[in-house]
Amino acid sequence: MFTRLGNFAVRRRGFALTLTTVVLVVAALLGPGVIDRLAGSGFDDPDADSVAARAELDRIFDTGFPDLVFLMETNVGTAGTGVVDRAVMRDAGLAFTEEIAAIEGTDDVVSYWSTGDPALRSIDERSALLLLRLPGDENDPAREELSIRLVEDYARVQRGPLAIRIAGRDAVFEHIGSIAEGDLTRAELIAIPLTLLLLMVVFRTVIAALVPALVGVATLLGALLVLYLITEFTDVSIFAINLVTTLGLGLAIDYSLLVVSRFREERAAGYAVDTAVQRTVRTAGRTVAFSGLTVAVSLSALLIFPIYFLRSFAYAGIGVVAFALLMSLIAVPAALSLLGDRVESLPVRRRPRKRHVITVWRERADLVVDHPWRYLLGGTAILVALAAPFALVEWGEADHRTLPADDGIRRTTEKILDQFDSSESNAIPMLALGNVDKAAVTAHALEVSQLPGVTRVDSATGSFVAGAAVVPADDVARERFLREADDATWFNIVPAVDPISAAGERLITDLRGIETPFAETLVGGGAASFVDTKAAILDNLPLAAALLFGSTYVLLFLTFGSLLVPLKAIVLNILSLGATFGMLVIVFQEGVGADLLGVTAAGTTDLSTVVLIFGIAFGLSMDYEVFLLSRIKEEYDASGHTQDSVVEGIDRTGPIISAAALLLTITFLATATSSLAFVKMFGLGLAVAVVTDAFLVRITVVPALMTLAGKWNWWAPRPLRRLHDRWGIPDSDTGVIIDLRDDPSIDLTRPSPSRVDLDLREPEPEAAPEPESETLFAAFPRDDD
């Protein structure tokens, strides 16, 4: 397969490059337009009780929990208590309430002055709240447009003596989406020039460096086109764009880096240009193809989760992988065939090396294979120690603390939490259907009001606090809370705890655990939404992990024909990711070093972000595993000696893996410059995962373990060996490798019984002995060695 693909890239390079250009033009025209088609939500399970509660409350009662909250503060110079009750304040507050209620698309607009509810007045009586709801589905474009407009128009306004600021769940997440777009542009401006600079350091020529860089940009455009097409059929989160940028640039550059490096190696060995391209596709192309497949398999595990925020990253990642493979396996070889030695700034030396350059990678590999137990136990101990803090994890989700500390919406939200006794804006709606009567409503309200963490319960039969009625029912309450025709009622439960906390989770559990006389009850609100999202992720996590580990194991077995190699890869990846998650808990949950990063420790770790990092980093780790093992297996098949093949494999791939890891780290750290805490966590977590895997696991633990395993690295029982021989992925193709320019009449579409590598190397005078080198990228072929 890969021999034929290499022949196609050489023989039909004009067609391949033309087709690639056409696809990229279409991607450049349509792809960027996807930004306006992406949604800023997607954190809820569509089948959850909290989602059903919101829909039923909207359908039956035309109500629900508040989406936006306005904090209205009196002028600083006004003194005394009861300020908000003064006539001038009341008139301004009522006028503003009417102004918001008059906006088409708003509903349930209530304020302290329109209701007289003391819960909407601050403790010092100098500020008050206005609550409103935006009916309809949160993904409805008209609703989303209205939410954005309200956040933009009323972020900071003055109405007479009232200074008005906006907050609420919708305001927080719309603002997060807006900031994310700006942060993405900054990340690209940082990552692209730094990536190009590093590529020039690696390749030491401008043209060779430009090839992977252009492939990265092309892959980014292609992935945007894939997302554009997907939005025709389903919702996609705007945060998936962050993965397109980071993984699109990083993965495409990694793959093309491997292809270009192998091409230069083949040219340095003396093969003619087209022959070198064909040999490159047959070897490096095979590695790239199955590396990409492992990444795609890892990302596809995110499709198991019902939350489209997570599924969106799977769509984006698979699109990135598809275009990265298309460019690296077809466009790059075709370009190399066309450019030939022009990819170098100086004539290429085409004699094989007389002796090995002593690189830091070979020295490191020699140390590890000479003392495998020392490095295996030491490396494993480091990973376990770094992973230990992960045992302290407390799961949470993104909230207002995701925003920068000086952000206006965050400061407004914190003021509301600090200055108001009850969490009216975080009220929990509880819907009851069937068997609704006055006695049942009163009994249920009394019982709920006595639960830990409940401040007050409002119902059709009055308001209750701590098991006692405090406000009798009236016609307004009955109209608000009761629908006799639908045999339905609902309760407004004002909590005394933070909704996104362990106490908030316990309250939701208690509410759902109460035995009621009603046929059905549904609990909604932000706290219930978090509990349902957490359950949707954790309940599906075992299945996602089983599919991820199982498919990865099968794929690696089909690639290498070994039982031990896939098991080792999975276990080491889990250890490596555990170390990454331990660091995230220490920083983002416990707050160690949080000030240096400009984030606020929330006391919890965002569950969705951890799942994302797991899926992406697991795939990238397997990516490097395939890079390394493919070369070690190639050397082992040639020599049959484990230690030599390990040393040679690390020596050959060490510079490539390190360069690839540094390139990916640059893109992830550029993402981590975001001012949003969970985006910073995403970028930093992936950067740490890549560095840990590339510079600790791959060059220390893996070679030590393979040295100890010896011939067992490649062992499989006879039945499985026969299965691999029949259905596995061969180490190389059958077919003819030849320079088509020398003999274009040869039919290369028909495989021969065995591969024939015609030695088309061009004789040259004996090269001078090479000096020893200890530079990081010394193993890359270059002209001035």
Short mmCIF file of N, CA and C in Angstrom, two decimals, residues 27 37 68 158 404 455:
data_model
loop_
_atom_site.label_atom_id
_atom_site.label_comp_id
_atom_site.label_asym_id
_atom_site.label_seq_id
_atom_site.Cartn_x
_atom_site.Cartn_y
_atom_site.Cartn_z
N ALA A 27 -11.27 25.15 1.31
CA ALA A 27 -11.18 25.25 2.77
C ALA A 27 -10.95 26.69 3.21
N ARG A 37 -20.88 29.88 13.11
CA ARG A 37 -21.85 28.78 13.19
C ARG A 37 -21.68 27.95 14.46
N LEU A 68 -30.13 35.63 33.31
CA LEU A 68 -29.33 36.85 33.48
C LEU A 68 -29.75 37.55 34.77
N GLN A 158 -25.66 53.26 33.35
CA GLN A 158 -26.13 54.12 34.44
C GLN A 158 -27.56 54.54 34.15
N PRO A 404 -10.98 36.19 34.31
CA PRO A 404 -9.90 36.86 35.04
C PRO A 404 -10.41 37.56 36.29
N THR A 455 -32.47 27.65 52.23
CA THR A 455 -32.83 28.89 52.92
C THR A 455 -34.34 29.09 52.97
#
